[in-house]
C-alpha cells in the first residue's frame, strides 16, 4: 500500500508545485509589474463591463419573476417618504391663525393655542422620516448585484438565477478573495519593508524620489488587491506641495484611492498593532503627521503642527477628511473647521463610489475593521470616481466655518451628493444645545416682534 | 441563504391596517422606520427618540415623546398612565392620529377624526390626566415654546401664559365673579376654542406616492 501511494504523492507534489509557480508568475506579470510602473492592461475595466451586463440580466429576471407571480417587488424608498411643507415657521403660524377666520388679524401677535399644531406636526414628521439618520445606513440599491447582502426580493429567484448566484459565490470566495488577500499582504509587506530601507538613506532629493516611487507602487498593489476601478477627473488640479487636500469620507479605503495617484502626507492618530507598525515605517521615508492619542485633544498643537507642515514647501500636501467620520456616500456632512483655519491653499477632492458593485460605506457601529475589509474583498469590485477640484482660498472677511461650508458645497455639487448642514458626529453624539434653542428663539421673535409693532401703532 | 425579509407578514398587518387606517405599504415603511429607531429591537423606549436630531430641535419634544408612551392615545377606552416601552402596534396607533383623512368620508366620520386629533392635543397639555388643563400645565407648555434666554424673559413668558389663560376663561365661562375660581380648560372648552381651526388639514402628514412596478392585472 505504501508503494502504491508514493508515485501518486510525487505526482501531486509536482502538480502543486507547477500550479503554484504558474499562479505566482501570472500574479507578478499581470498585477505586480504593472503596479510598479503605473500602467494598466485594462483587464479590470473589461471585468467591470461584463459584470454590468450580468447584473442587468439578473435584475430583469427578478422583475419578470415577480410579475409572473403577480406580487409587488419591494422597492425600498430612496429619498423622502413624506411630503414636507417648504414653508417657514412664521408663514405657517400665520396661516394657522388665519384659518381661525373670525379672529382679528392684528391680534395675531398674541400667543394662540393653535400654534402648537405646527410644532406637534413637525415633531411627528421628524419621527417618521428625517434627513440625518437616513445617511448613516447604507444606501439601498435599485438593481441586484448578485450579493446576498443587498437583496430584498429573495422570493422571486428562478433556478437560473440561483445557479448564477452560486457561481458568483464560488468565484468571489474561492478565487477572488484568496487572490486579493495575497495581494494585500504583499502590498502592505512591501510598504513596510521598502519604506524602512528608504528611511536609512540621508535626507535629500534621492530619498524623496525613492520614497515617492515606493509609496505609489505599494498603494497601487493595494488598489489591485481590492479590485478598485478608479476614474480620475481633472488631474490638472492635483494637490501640490504646501497645500491641504480635503475630501469627503466614506471608508478607510479613501486613503488608498487618493494615495495611489499622488503622494500625500497623512494626518492621524498613532495606533497600536499592525497599523502602528505601518505608520511608523511610513514616517521614516517621508514626513507624515501622526499624533499621540493625548495630543489629539489639544487643538492648538494640532493646528500648529499642520501649519508648520504646510508652510514648508518641500513637504507633501496634507490629506484631511474634515467630516470626521464615515458617511454613506449619498451626502456630505458638516466639515469641521479645524483644517480650514490654517493659512494654506485648499484643494477639494470629491469621491463618489458606484453602489452597483459593492457598498463601500463603513458602518463602524455595525462592522469592525477586519470584517469590513473582508466584505470589501469579497465584493465584485469597487468602482469609484475621483474629481480634483480647483484650489480654493479663504477670502477676506470669511471665517473658517463659512469657508468650510463653501468647500463642502463645491464637493457636494461635483460628486452629485446632497449638501447637508448636519454634523457627522451625530452618528455617535447628540445635537448641540445651541441648535435646540434656535426654534425657541425664532418663535419668541415672532411674538415679540409683532408685539413691538402693536405698541408702536 | 439567510434571506433578508422582503414583503412583511400580511396577516399581522391586516389587523393593524383596520385599526389604524394606514395602507399595507405605509405600514411596511413605518415598520422599517420603527426598526431603525429601535435598533432592530421589538420595542421602543424614550431614549430611542433622542437619536433624531430634527426632533431634538423641536421646543415641545418632551411632550411629543410622552404622547407616544401615553396610554390615553392607544385607543383603549379608559386606559390611563404611561408605559416605559411601546411595540410597533402602539407606535402605529399614535402615528395614526396624523394620518391624512381619506376623501370618501362623510361628515360624521370627519367629526370623529377631528375629535381624535383634538383629544391627542388635549392629552399633550393635560399631563396629570385630571380632565382639565390647569393654569400650571398651560403655562408649562407656553414656556417650552418660548425661549428661556434671548428675546423673552421668564416673566414675560409667564405673562403671556396668564393672559392667554384669562382669554380662554372669558371665552368659555363668559363673565366671572371676582371670587370665582377658574378650574381649568376642560375638553369641551378646548373643543369650543379650536372650533374654527381646520385641525384635519393642519394636523396630518402626507405620504408621497411610492413607486411600484406595474402589476399585470
mmCIF file of C-alpha atoms in Angstrom, chain A residues 75-86 125 128-129 131 134, chain B residues 22-27 29-30 98 100 204-212:
data_model
loop_
_atom_site.group_PDB
_atom_site.id
_atom_site.type_symbol
_atom_site.label_atom_id
_atom_site.label_comp_id
_atom_site.label_asym_id
_atom_site.label_seq_id
_atom_site.Cartn_x
_atom_site.Cartn_y
_atom_site.Cartn_z
ATOM 1 C CA UNK A 75 -38.676 48.730 -3.747
ATOM 2 C CA UNK A 76 -37.155 50.421 -0.761
ATOM 3 C CA UNK A 77 -37.603 54.160 -0.633
ATOM 4 C CA UNK A 78 -34.596 56.065 -1.712
ATOM 5 C CA UNK A 79 -35.471 59.584 -0.819
ATOM 6 C CA UNK A 80 -38.243 61.053 1.242
ATOM 7 C CA UNK A 81 -41.331 59.229 2.333
ATOM 8 C CA UNK A 82 -43.364 62.195 3.419
ATOM 9 C CA UNK A 83 -44.070 65.432 1.648
ATOM 10 C CA UNK A 84 -42.873 68.256 3.803
ATOM 11 C CA UNK A 85 -44.173 71.774 3.560
ATOM 12 C CA UNK A 86 -41.382 74.053 2.465
ATOM 13 C CA UNK A 125 -42.878 64.330 10.838
ATOM 14 C CA UNK A 128 -41.430 59.414 10.683
ATOM 15 C CA UNK A 129 -38.576 60.399 8.492
ATOM 16 C CA UNK A 131 -32.633 63.561 6.755
ATOM 17 C CA UNK A 134 -31.031 58.007 6.902
ATOM 18 C CA UNK B 22 -52.909 53.013 7.101
ATOM 19 C CA UNK B 23 -52.352 51.083 3.894
ATOM 20 C CA UNK B 24 -50.122 47.990 3.845
ATOM 21 C CA UNK B 25 -47.402 49.857 2.093
ATOM 22 C CA UNK B 26 -47.416 52.685 4.599
ATOM 23 C CA UNK B 27 -47.335 50.164 7.420
ATOM 24 C CA UNK B 29 -42.487 51.732 5.581
ATOM 25 C CA UNK B 30 -43.308 52.712 9.151
ATOM 26 C CA UNK B 98 -51.703 62.246 11.994
ATOM 27 C CA UNK B 100 -54.496 62.238 6.368
ATOM 28 C CA UNK B 204 -51.782 65.499 9.168
ATOM 29 C CA UNK B 205 -48.778 64.206 7.318
ATOM 30 C CA UNK B 206 -48.937 63.334 3.647
ATOM 31 C CA UNK B 207 -47.176 60.254 2.353
ATOM 32 C CA UNK B 208 -45.600 60.538 -1.050
ATOM 33 C CA UNK B 209 -46.681 58.133 -3.749
ATOM 34 C CA UNK B 210 -44.403 55.197 -3.619
ATOM 35 C CA UNK B 211 -43.084 53.945 -6.877
ATOM 36 C CA UNK B 212 -44.059 50.401 -7.525
#
